[in-house]
Coordinates of C-alpha atoms in Angstrom, one line a residue:
M32 CA 0.1 0.0 0.0
K33 CA 2.8 2.4 1.0
H34 CA 4.5 1.8 -2.6
R35 CA 1.2 2.7 -4.2
I36 CA 1.1 6.0 -2.3
Y37 CA 4.6 6.9 -3.2
I38 CA 4.0 6.2 -6.9
L39 CA 0.9 8.4 -6.9
I40 CA 2.9 11.2 -5.1
L41 CA 5.9 11.0 -7.4
C42 CA 3.5 11.0 -10.5
A43 CA 1.9 14.2 -9.2
L44 CA 5.3 15.8 -8.8
L45 CA 6.6 14.8 -12.1
T46 CA 3.2 16.2 -13.7
M47 CA 3.7 19.7 -11.9
V48 CA 7.6 19.9 -13.0
A49 CA 7.2 18.3 -16.5
S50 CA 6.7 21.7 -18.3
C51 CA 9.7 23.3 -16.6
T52 CA 12.0 20.3 -17.0
H53 CA 11.1 18.9 -20.3
S54 CA 13.2 21.4 -22.4
S55 CA 16.3 20.7 -20.0
E56 CA 15.8 16.7 -20.3
T57 CA 15.6 17.1 -24.1
K58 CA 18.8 19.1 -24.3
D59 CA 20.4 16.3 -22.0
D60 CA 19.2 13.5 -24.2
E61 CA 20.4 15.1 -27.2
K62 CA 23.8 15.9 -25.6
A63 CA 24.2 12.3 -24.5
K64 CA 23.1 11.1 -28.0
A65 CA 25.5 13.2 -29.7
A66 CA 28.3 12.0 -27.5
W67 CA 27.6 8.4 -28.1
Q68 CA 27.6 9.3 -31.8
R69 CA 31.0 10.8 -31.8
Y70 CA 32.3 7.8 -29.8
H71 CA 31.1 5.5 -32.2
E72 CA 32.4 7.3 -35.2
A73 CA 35.9 7.7 -33.5
Y74 CA 35.7 3.9 -32.7
D75 CA 34.5 2.9 -36.0
A76 CA 37.6 5.1 -37.6
K77 CA 40.0 3.4 -35.1
N78 CA 40.9 6.8 -33.6
L79 CA 42.0 6.0 -30.3
N80 CA 42.7 9.1 -28.9
R81 CA 39.5 10.8 -30.0
A82 CA 37.5 7.9 -28.8
L83 CA 39.2 8.2 -25.2
A84 CA 38.7 11.9 -25.3
V85 CA 35.0 11.3 -25.7
I86 CA 34.9 8.8 -23.0
D87 CA 36.6 11.2 -20.6
S88 CA 34.0 13.7 -21.2
M89 CA 31.1 11.5 -21.0
E90 CA 32.4 10.2 -17.5
T91 CA 33.0 13.6 -16.3
E92 CA 29.8 14.9 -17.2
K93 CA 27.9 11.9 -15.7
M94 CA 26.5 10.4 -18.8
V95 CA 28.2 7.0 -18.0
S96 CA 29.5 5.5 -14.7
T97 CA 33.2 4.9 -14.0
P98 CA 32.9 1.2 -14.6
K99 CA 31.2 1.7 -17.7
A100 CA 33.8 4.2 -19.1
D101 CA 36.6 1.8 -18.0
H102 CA 34.9 -0.8 -20.0
L103 CA 34.7 1.5 -23.0
R104 CA 38.2 2.3 -22.6
G105 CA 39.1 -1.4 -22.5
L106 CA 37.2 -1.8 -25.9
V107 CA 39.2 1.1 -27.4
Y108 CA 42.5 -0.1 -26.2
D109 CA 41.6 -3.6 -27.5
Q110 CA 40.8 -2.6 -30.9
G111 CA 44.0 -0.9 -30.9
W112 CA 45.8 -4.0 -30.0
Q113 CA 47.2 -2.5 -26.9
M114 CA 46.2 -5.8 -24.9
K115 CA 47.8 -5.0 -21.5
I116 CA 46.1 -1.7 -21.1
A117 CA 42.9 -3.2 -22.2
E118 CA 43.1 -6.0 -19.8
Q119 CA 43.7 -3.5 -16.9
F120 CA 40.5 -1.4 -17.9
Y121 CA 38.4 -4.5 -18.2
K122 CA 39.5 -5.8 -14.8
K123 CA 38.7 -2.4 -13.4
S124 CA 35.4 -2.4 -14.9
Y125 CA 34.6 -5.8 -13.8
Q126 CA 35.7 -5.1 -10.3
G127 CA 33.8 -1.9 -10.3
Y128 CA 30.5 -3.7 -10.8
A129 CA 31.4 -6.8 -8.6
S130 CA 29.6 -5.4 -5.4
D131 CA 26.5 -4.8 -7.2
P132 CA 26.2 -6.5 -10.9
S133 CA 22.6 -5.6 -11.2
Q134 CA 23.9 -2.0 -12.0
D135 CA 24.7 -3.2 -15.6
W136 CA 24.7 -7.0 -16.1
G137 CA 25.6 -6.8 -19.5
T138 CA 28.7 -4.7 -19.1
Y139 CA 29.7 -6.6 -16.1
T140 CA 29.6 -10.0 -17.8
D141 CA 31.1 -8.6 -20.9
A142 CA 34.1 -7.1 -19.1
G143 CA 34.7 -10.3 -17.0
Y144 CA 34.5 -12.4 -20.2
R145 CA 37.0 -10.1 -22.1
W146 CA 39.4 -10.0 -19.0
A147 CA 39.3 -13.7 -18.7
Y148 CA 39.9 -14.0 -22.5
L149 CA 42.9 -11.8 -22.5
R150 CA 44.4 -13.6 -19.3
F151 CA 43.9 -16.8 -21.2
R152 CA 45.7 -15.7 -24.4
R153 CA 48.6 -14.4 -22.5
G154 CA 49.2 -17.6 -20.8
D155 CA 47.5 -17.1 -17.4
T156 CA 45.0 -20.1 -17.7
E157 CA 44.6 -20.5 -14.0
G158 CA 43.5 -16.6 -13.7
A159 CA 41.3 -17.0 -16.6
L160 CA 39.6 -20.3 -15.2
N161 CA 38.9 -18.4 -11.9
V162 CA 37.1 -15.6 -13.4
V163 CA 35.1 -18.0 -15.9
T164 CA 34.2 -20.1 -12.8
E165 CA 32.9 -17.1 -10.9
L166 CA 30.9 -15.9 -13.8
L167 CA 29.3 -19.1 -14.6
H168 CA 28.4 -19.6 -10.8
Q169 CA 26.6 -16.5 -10.9
A170 CA 24.8 -17.4 -14.0
K171 CA 23.4 -20.3 -12.2
E172 CA 22.3 -17.8 -9.1
N173 CA 21.0 -14.9 -11.1
E174 CA 18.0 -15.2 -13.7
S175 CA 19.1 -11.8 -14.7
F176 CA 22.6 -13.1 -16.2
P177 CA 22.8 -12.5 -19.8
K178 CA 22.3 -15.7 -21.4
D179 CA 24.3 -14.8 -24.7
Q180 CA 27.3 -14.1 -22.3
E181 CA 26.8 -17.5 -20.6
T182 CA 27.3 -19.1 -24.0
A183 CA 30.4 -17.0 -24.6
L184 CA 31.7 -18.1 -21.1
L185 CA 30.8 -21.7 -21.8
M186 CA 33.0 -21.7 -25.0
L187 CA 35.9 -20.0 -23.2
M188 CA 35.6 -22.7 -20.4
A189 CA 36.0 -25.4 -23.2
E190 CA 39.0 -23.8 -24.5
I191 CA 40.5 -23.6 -21.2
Q192 CA 39.7 -27.2 -20.6
L193 CA 41.2 -28.2 -23.9
Q194 CA 44.5 -26.3 -22.8
L195 CA 44.5 -28.5 -19.6
H196 CA 44.0 -31.4 -21.7
H197 CA 40.7 -32.2 -19.9
Y198 CA 39.2 -33.4 -23.4
D199 CA 36.0 -35.3 -22.1
E200 CA 34.9 -32.2 -20.1
A201 CA 35.6 -30.0 -22.9
L202 CA 33.2 -32.1 -25.3
L203 CA 30.4 -31.9 -22.5
T204 CA 30.8 -28.2 -22.3
G205 CA 30.8 -28.0 -26.2
Q206 CA 27.5 -29.7 -26.1
K207 CA 26.0 -27.4 -23.4
V208 CA 26.9 -24.6 -25.7
Y209 CA 25.2 -26.3 -28.6
E210 CA 22.1 -26.8 -26.3
A211 CA 21.9 -23.3 -25.2
I212 CA 21.9 -22.0 -28.7
E213 CA 19.2 -24.3 -29.8
Q214 CA 17.2 -23.2 -27.0
K215 CA 17.7 -19.5 -27.9
A216 CA 16.6 -20.3 -31.4
E217 CA 13.5 -22.0 -30.2
N218 CA 12.7 -19.0 -28.1
G219 CA 12.9 -16.9 -31.2
N220 CA 15.9 -14.7 -29.9
G221 CA 18.7 -16.4 -31.8
S222 CA 20.3 -16.0 -35.0
E223 CA 22.0 -18.4 -37.8
L224 CA 25.2 -16.6 -36.9
D225 CA 24.9 -17.7 -33.2
M226 CA 24.5 -21.2 -34.5
A227 CA 27.5 -21.0 -37.0
W228 CA 29.6 -19.5 -33.9
G229 CA 28.7 -22.4 -31.8
C230 CA 29.1 -25.1 -34.5
I231 CA 32.8 -23.9 -35.6
N232 CA 34.2 -24.0 -32.0
I233 CA 32.6 -27.5 -31.5
S234 CA 34.1 -28.6 -34.5
D235 CA 37.5 -27.4 -33.2
I236 CA 36.8 -29.3 -30.0
H237 CA 36.5 -32.5 -32.0
H238 CA 39.5 -32.0 -34.1
K239 CA 41.7 -31.3 -31.1
T240 CA 40.4 -34.5 -29.6
G241 CA 41.4 -36.4 -32.6
D242 CA 37.8 -36.9 -34.2
T243 CA 38.2 -35.6 -37.5
K244 CA 35.0 -37.2 -38.7
G245 CA 33.1 -35.4 -35.8
A246 CA 34.9 -32.1 -36.7
M247 CA 33.9 -32.4 -40.4
A248 CA 30.1 -32.9 -39.4
W249 CA 30.0 -29.9 -37.1
L250 CA 31.9 -27.9 -39.8
D251 CA 29.1 -28.9 -42.4
R252 CA 26.4 -27.5 -39.8
C253 CA 28.5 -24.3 -39.6
A254 CA 28.5 -23.9 -43.5
H255 CA 24.9 -24.5 -43.7
A256 CA 24.2 -22.0 -40.8
L257 CA 26.1 -19.3 -42.7
T258 CA 24.0 -19.9 -45.9
L259 CA 20.9 -19.4 -43.9
A260 CA 22.5 -16.3 -42.2
K261 CA 23.2 -14.8 -45.7
Q262 CA 19.6 -15.2 -46.4
E263 CA 18.7 -13.3 -43.3
Q264 CA 21.0 -10.4 -44.8
R265 CA 23.4 -10.4 -42.0
D266 CA 26.7 -8.9 -41.8
S267 CA 28.1 -9.8 -45.1
L268 CA 31.7 -9.1 -44.3
M269 CA 31.6 -11.2 -41.2
I270 CA 29.9 -14.2 -43.1
E271 CA 32.7 -14.0 -45.7
E272 CA 35.4 -14.2 -43.1
W273 CA 33.6 -17.1 -41.4
K274 CA 33.4 -18.9 -44.9
G275 CA 37.1 -18.4 -45.2
H276 CA 37.5 -20.0 -41.7
V277 CA 35.3 -23.1 -42.6
A278 CA 36.9 -23.7 -46.0
L279 CA 40.3 -23.6 -44.5
K280 CA 39.3 -26.1 -41.9
Q281 CA 37.6 -28.2 -44.4
A282 CA 40.7 -28.2 -46.6
L283 CA 42.8 -29.3 -43.4
Y284 CA 40.5 -32.1 -42.3
L285 CA 40.1 -33.3 -46.0
L286 CA 44.1 -33.5 -46.1
E287 CA 44.2 -35.4 -42.8
S288 CA 41.5 -37.6 -44.0
G289 CA 43.8 -38.7 -46.9
H290 CA 41.8 -36.8 -49.8
A291 CA 44.6 -34.5 -50.9
N292 CA 43.0 -33.5 -54.2
E293 CA 39.9 -32.4 -52.8
A294 CA 41.8 -30.6 -50.0
Q295 CA 44.0 -28.6 -52.6
A296 CA 41.0 -27.9 -54.7
T297 CA 39.1 -26.4 -51.5
Y298 CA 41.9 -24.3 -50.6
A299 CA 42.4 -23.1 -54.2
A300 CA 38.9 -21.9 -54.5
I301 CA 39.1 -19.6 -51.2
P302 CA 39.2 -16.0 -52.2
R303 CA 42.3 -14.4 -50.4
S304 CA 40.0 -11.6 -49.4
R305 CA 38.3 -14.2 -46.9
L306 CA 41.8 -14.6 -45.1
M307 CA 41.4 -12.2 -42.3
E308 CA 43.0 -11.6 -39.1
P309 CA 45.8 -13.7 -37.4
I310 CA 43.3 -16.8 -36.9
G311 CA 42.8 -16.9 -40.7
Y312 CA 46.5 -16.6 -41.5
R313 CA 47.4 -19.4 -39.0
E314 CA 44.8 -21.6 -40.6
A315 CA 46.1 -21.1 -43.9
A316 CA 49.7 -21.5 -42.8
D317 CA 48.6 -24.8 -40.9
Y318 CA 47.1 -26.3 -44.0
L319 CA 50.0 -25.4 -46.2
M320 CA 52.3 -26.9 -43.9
A321 CA 50.4 -30.2 -43.7
A322 CA 50.5 -30.0 -47.5
G323 CA 54.1 -29.6 -47.7
R324 CA 54.0 -26.3 -49.4
Y325 CA 56.4 -24.7 -46.8
D326 CA 57.6 -21.6 -48.5
E327 CA 53.8 -20.3 -48.7
A328 CA 53.3 -21.3 -45.1
A329 CA 56.3 -19.2 -44.1
D330 CA 55.0 -16.3 -45.7
W331 CA 51.8 -16.7 -43.7
Y332 CA 53.7 -17.2 -40.5
E333 CA 55.3 -14.1 -41.2
R334 CA 52.0 -12.2 -41.7
I335 CA 51.0 -13.6 -38.2
D336 CA 54.2 -12.2 -36.4
S337 CA 54.0 -8.8 -38.2
T338 CA 50.5 -8.4 -37.0
Y339 CA 51.5 -9.3 -33.3
L340 CA 54.3 -6.8 -33.6
A341 CA 51.9 -4.0 -33.9
T342 CA 50.4 -5.1 -30.1
D343 CA 52.0 -4.7 -26.8
G344 CA 52.3 -8.6 -26.6
A345 CA 52.1 -10.9 -23.7
K346 CA 54.6 -12.6 -21.5
M347 CA 56.2 -15.4 -23.4
T348 CA 55.3 -19.0 -22.6
F349 CA 56.4 -22.3 -24.1
D350 CA 52.9 -22.5 -25.5
I351 CA 53.4 -19.2 -27.7
I352 CA 56.7 -20.4 -28.7
A353 CA 55.4 -23.9 -29.9
T354 CA 52.3 -22.6 -31.6
R355 CA 53.8 -19.3 -33.1
L356 CA 57.5 -19.2 -33.4
S357 CA 58.5 -22.9 -33.8
P358 CA 56.0 -23.5 -36.6
R359 CA 57.6 -20.6 -38.5
Y360 CA 61.0 -21.9 -37.9
M361 CA 60.2 -25.3 -39.4
A362 CA 58.5 -23.7 -42.3
Y363 CA 61.7 -21.6 -43.1
R364 CA 63.8 -24.8 -42.6
K365 CA 61.8 -26.9 -44.8
A366 CA 61.4 -24.1 -47.4
G367 CA 65.3 -24.0 -47.4
R368 CA 65.2 -20.3 -46.2
N369 CA 68.2 -20.9 -43.8
A370 CA 69.3 -17.3 -43.1
N371 CA 65.7 -16.5 -41.9
A372 CA 65.7 -19.6 -39.8
L373 CA 68.9 -18.7 -38.1
L374 CA 67.5 -15.1 -37.4
L375 CA 64.4 -16.6 -35.9
A376 CA 66.4 -19.2 -33.8
D377 CA 68.0 -16.4 -31.9
S378 CA 64.4 -14.9 -31.2
V379 CA 63.4 -18.3 -30.0
S380 CA 66.4 -18.5 -27.7
A381 CA 65.6 -15.2 -26.0
A382 CA 62.0 -16.3 -25.7
I383 CA 62.9 -19.5 -24.0
D384 CA 64.9 -17.6 -21.2
S385 CA 61.8 -15.7 -20.4
A386 CA 59.5 -18.8 -20.6
L387 CA 61.7 -20.6 -18.1
V388 CA 59.9 -18.4 -15.4
W389 CA 56.7 -20.3 -16.1
Q390 CA 58.5 -23.8 -15.9
K391 CA 59.7 -23.6 -12.4
Q392 CA 57.3 -26.2 -10.9
N393 CA 58.0 -28.4 -13.9
D394 CA 61.8 -28.1 -13.5
A395 CA 61.7 -29.0 -9.7
A396 CA 59.7 -32.0 -10.5
E397 CA 62.2 -33.0 -13.3
L398 CA 65.1 -32.4 -10.8
A399 CA 63.4 -34.7 -8.3
V400 CA 63.1 -37.4 -10.5
I401 CA 66.9 -36.9 -11.9
Y402 CA 67.9 -36.9 -8.1
Q403 CA 66.0 -40.3 -7.4
T404 CA 67.4 -41.9 -10.5
Y405 CA 71.0 -40.8 -9.4
E406 CA 70.4 -42.3 -6.0
K407 CA 69.5 -45.6 -7.3
E408 CA 72.4 -45.8 -9.7
L409 CA 74.8 -44.8 -6.9
A410 CA 73.4 -47.5 -4.7
L411 CA 73.7 -50.1 -7.5
N412 CA 77.4 -49.2 -8.4
D413 CA 78.3 -49.3 -4.6
A414 CA 76.9 -52.8 -4.3
K415 CA 79.2 -54.0 -7.0
S416 CA 82.3 -51.9 -6.4
E417 CA 85.3 -53.7 -4.8
T418 CA 87.1 -52.9 -1.4
R419 CA 89.9 -51.1 -3.0
I420 CA 87.7 -48.5 -4.6
H421 CA 85.8 -48.1 -1.3
R422 CA 88.9 -47.3 0.3
V423 CA 89.9 -44.7 -2.3
L424 CA 86.6 -43.2 -2.0
L425 CA 86.9 -43.0 1.8
A426 CA 90.2 -41.4 1.6
A427 CA 88.8 -38.9 -1.0
A428 CA 85.8 -38.3 1.2
I429 CA 88.0 -37.4 4.1
L430 CA 90.2 -35.0 2.2
V431 CA 86.8 -33.3 0.9
I432 CA 85.5 -33.1 4.3
L433 CA 88.6 -31.6 5.7
L434 CA 88.6 -29.2 2.7
I435 CA 85.1 -28.2 3.3
G436 CA 85.7 -27.7 6.9
Y437 CA 88.5 -25.4 6.3
L438 CA 86.4 -23.4 3.6
F439 CA 83.5 -23.3 6.1
W440 CA 85.7 -21.6 8.9
R441 CA 86.7 -19.2 6.5
A442 CA 83.5 -18.5 5.1
R443 CA 82.0 -18.3 8.6
K444 CA 84.3 -15.7 9.7
Y445 CA 83.8 -13.7 6.6
N446 CA 80.1 -13.9 6.9
K447 CA 80.0 -12.8 10.3
E448 CA 81.7 -9.6 9.4
L449 CA 79.5 -9.2 6.5
L450 CA 76.5 -9.8 8.6
E451 CA 77.3 -7.1 10.9
K452 CA 77.8 -4.5 8.1
N453 CA 74.6 -5.6 6.5
R454 CA 72.6 -5.3 9.5
R455 CA 73.6 -1.4 10.0
L456 CA 72.9 -1.1 6.4
L457 CA 69.4 -2.6 6.6
A458 CA 68.6 -0.4 9.8
D459 CA 69.4 2.6 7.8
I460 CA 67.4 1.6 4.8
E461 CA 64.4 0.7 7.1
Q462 CA 64.7 4.2 8.8
R463 CA 64.9 6.0 5.6
E464 CA 62.0 4.1 4.1
Q465 CA 59.9 4.8 7.1
E466 CA 60.5 8.5 6.8
E467 CA 59.5 8.6 3.3
Q468 CA 56.2 6.7 4.1
Q469 CA 55.6 8.9 6.9
A470 CA 56.0 11.9 4.7
I471 CA 53.5 10.5 2.1
V472 CA 51.0 9.7 5.0
Q473 CA 51.3 13.1 6.3
L474 CA 50.6 14.6 2.9
K475 CA 47.6 12.6 2.3
A476 CA 46.3 13.7 5.7
E477 CA 46.4 17.2 4.7
P478 CA 43.0 18.6 3.7
K479 CA 42.8 18.5 -0.2
E480 CA 42.1 22.2 -0.6
K481 CA 45.2 22.9 0.8
L482 CA 47.4 20.7 -1.5
T483 CA 48.8 22.0 -4.7
A484 CA 47.7 20.3 -8.1
N485 CA 51.2 18.4 -7.9
Q486 CA 50.6 17.1 -4.4
Q487 CA 47.0 15.9 -5.1
L488 CA 48.2 14.2 -8.3
F489 CA 51.1 12.6 -6.3
C490 CA 48.6 11.3 -3.8
R491 CA 46.7 9.7 -6.5
I492 CA 50.0 8.0 -8.0
C493 CA 50.8 6.7 -4.5
D494 CA 47.4 5.2 -4.2
L495 CA 47.7 3.6 -7.3
M496 CA 51.2 2.1 -6.4
D497 CA 49.9 1.0 -2.9
S498 CA 46.9 -0.9 -4.7
S499 CA 46.8 -4.7 -4.4
D500 CA 47.4 -4.9 -8.2
H501 CA 51.2 -4.2 -7.7
I502 CA 51.1 -2.6 -11.3
Y503 CA 54.7 -1.4 -10.9
T504 CA 55.7 -5.1 -11.3
D505 CA 54.8 -4.6 -14.9
A506 CA 58.3 -4.1 -16.4
D507 CA 56.7 -2.0 -19.4
L508 CA 55.2 0.5 -17.1
D509 CA 56.5 3.9 -17.6
R510 CA 55.4 7.5 -17.3
N511 CA 53.3 7.2 -20.4
R512 CA 51.2 4.0 -19.3
L513 CA 51.1 5.6 -15.6
A514 CA 49.5 8.7 -17.1
Q515 CA 47.1 6.7 -19.0
L516 CA 46.1 4.6 -16.0
L517 CA 45.5 8.0 -14.1
G518 CA 43.8 9.6 -17.0
T519 CA 46.2 12.6 -17.1
N520 CA 49.2 13.8 -19.0
E521 CA 52.5 12.3 -18.6
H522 CA 54.4 15.7 -18.2
Y523 CA 52.0 16.3 -15.2
V524 CA 53.0 12.8 -13.8
T525 CA 56.8 13.7 -14.2
D526 CA 56.3 17.1 -12.5
A527 CA 54.3 15.7 -9.6
I528 CA 56.8 13.1 -8.8
S529 CA 59.7 15.4 -9.3
T530 CA 58.3 18.0 -7.0
C531 CA 57.1 15.8 -4.2
T532 CA 60.2 13.6 -3.9
D533 CA 63.0 16.1 -4.2
G534 CA 63.8 15.7 -8.0
K535 CA 63.3 12.0 -8.4
S536 CA 62.3 10.7 -11.9
V537 CA 59.5 8.6 -12.8
N538 CA 61.8 5.6 -13.5
G539 CA 63.7 6.1 -10.3
F540 CA 60.2 6.6 -8.2
L541 CA 58.9 3.4 -9.9
N542 CA 62.1 1.5 -9.1
E543 CA 61.8 2.3 -5.5
Y544 CA 58.5 0.5 -5.3
R545 CA 59.8 -2.4 -7.3
L546 CA 62.8 -2.7 -4.9
R547 CA 60.7 -2.8 -1.9
Y548 CA 58.5 -5.3 -3.4
A549 CA 61.7 -7.4 -4.3
A550 CA 63.2 -7.0 -0.8
R551 CA 59.8 -8.4 0.6
L552 CA 59.8 -11.5 -1.5
L553 CA 63.4 -12.0 -0.8
A554 CA 62.7 -11.8 3.1
T555 CA 59.4 -14.0 2.9
T556 CA 59.9 -16.4 0.0
T557 CA 62.3 -19.0 -1.0
D558 CA 62.0 -18.1 -4.7
A559 CA 65.3 -17.9 -6.7
V560 CA 66.5 -14.2 -7.1
A561 CA 66.3 -14.2 -10.9
I562 CA 62.7 -15.1 -10.6
I563 CA 62.1 -12.5 -8.1
A564 CA 63.7 -10.0 -10.4
E565 CA 61.1 -10.7 -13.1
L566 CA 58.3 -10.9 -10.7
S567 CA 59.3 -7.3 -9.5
G568 CA 59.4 -5.9 -13.0
F569 CA 63.3 -5.8 -13.5
S570 CA 65.4 -7.6 -16.3
R571 CA 67.7 -10.2 -14.6
S572 CA 70.7 -8.4 -16.0
S573 CA 69.7 -4.9 -14.4
F574 CA 68.2 -6.3 -11.0
F575 CA 71.5 -7.1 -9.3
R576 CA 73.2 -3.8 -10.2
I577 CA 70.1 -1.6 -9.3
F578 CA 69.4 -3.5 -6.0
S579 CA 73.2 -3.4 -5.0
D580 CA 73.4 0.4 -5.8
A581 CA 70.0 1.3 -3.7
Y582 CA 70.9 -1.2 -0.7
G583 CA 74.4 -1.3 -0.7
M584 CA 74.4 -5.2 -0.7
S585 CA 73.5 -8.2 -3.1
P586 CA 69.9 -9.6 -3.1
S587 CA 71.2 -12.8 -1.6
D588 CA 73.0 -10.8 1.3
Y589 CA 69.8 -9.0 1.9
R590 CA 67.9 -12.3 2.2
R591 CA 70.2 -13.5 4.7
V592 CA 70.3 -10.6 6.9
A593 CA 66.6 -9.9 6.5
R594 CA 65.8 -13.3 8.0
K595 CA 68.0 -13.1 11.1

């Protein structure tokens, strides 16, 4: 009853002020409509700076919320192939809606999906799985969850399961996707493009599990759906691109099934205009490699890498080396282009060094196996050894023990003196850092109106640095990226840091945070120093020099003194 009274009162008030506010509301609507039109024009024209400027103005004038603006920024950077920045904004948007997704279920779920997708593509399978699992759980609990997004999340889950070699689970998830699309079509809300999208992805699942016949069957369903989509007068460019994917996959599957002539005819009939984006390039290269046309395959692999060079990339993993660099290298070798192969081999070598970080657990397991094997071999040899060999070994062991004892005594004496010196250095470091942090706390405690523009910006920078994301651990973070995350100009960032830190540079300021983070990891974990260097945002070669210059001791010495 109370709700009805409130509604009646509200209607009366609205009627009274309608004549006064109608003109203002109309102007606001027109202004918002014009702003959205400018955004879409800039986005379609791939004018990143202009699109970002429009988003800033829309957020400032409260036309969109901050999480919505972050989602739009993520879309812009995503279109510009600046994936790391796009991932940050998708994450901010997703977390901004997390406390109350009902504000905008569509944006919330899309931001979460895109964040998970980018994490998966750069090798963070576990992180992507966590986000997708959480969203699918919410899909079961909330009727308002967008069904379209649930279908996309299920397909991404299937890709993750394939990556983890959970083939049976991937097939079941793919079947759920198809059932969801069918249900949507029965309700009159689906389209043939939805069906084509589901079928081509399910075809990939069957192919990756070794079921070529099943893959071909689903591919035929996809081709039929595209034919119907064309009759629906859907996006012709997208349909042509998808037809290219279908034809390339058909050529590969025919070749794998022993129908080489049909495969060649299918590939030859594909218009080159249908081969779009890196996915199409890779499919063409895969077919050509399987068909033994290595020189042509190498050209397509080059196009793939040249496309990725325009992006800000992702952390190198062995999966990326195996799926992108290694096939290109093999194409060069088999095509006889040895000079190109040698140049690429240098890149692969550097990539492997970076990817070793991701292999830490696997390496530890492998070392354990090697150690156990060595122990067994040693025991077997000892059992077969003669008495004379035992005596020689015993004498050698005694000499080694005496030598180790002497070296241990010398090292202990030296380490004791070094430890005392490092303790004094550590005390000075802790006092200096405490004073710097106290100065920042005092600055933040001041009323905002008493702070200069540089001081206000510096407080925002410190808040960003102190967030749980530890963004300073990104080795690519510089004043330009920092300014983008803060939504300001890089020169203002430089001035604010220099003014509030007695002339420190942006790089020096970021390195202080990285060093403190590295020092904390050294004191609290058993990770190798080289790994801590990369986790803190340093290269291995520069970390030891920068750490020693700042703290007056090596990272290993710091770890020893910090734990005592």
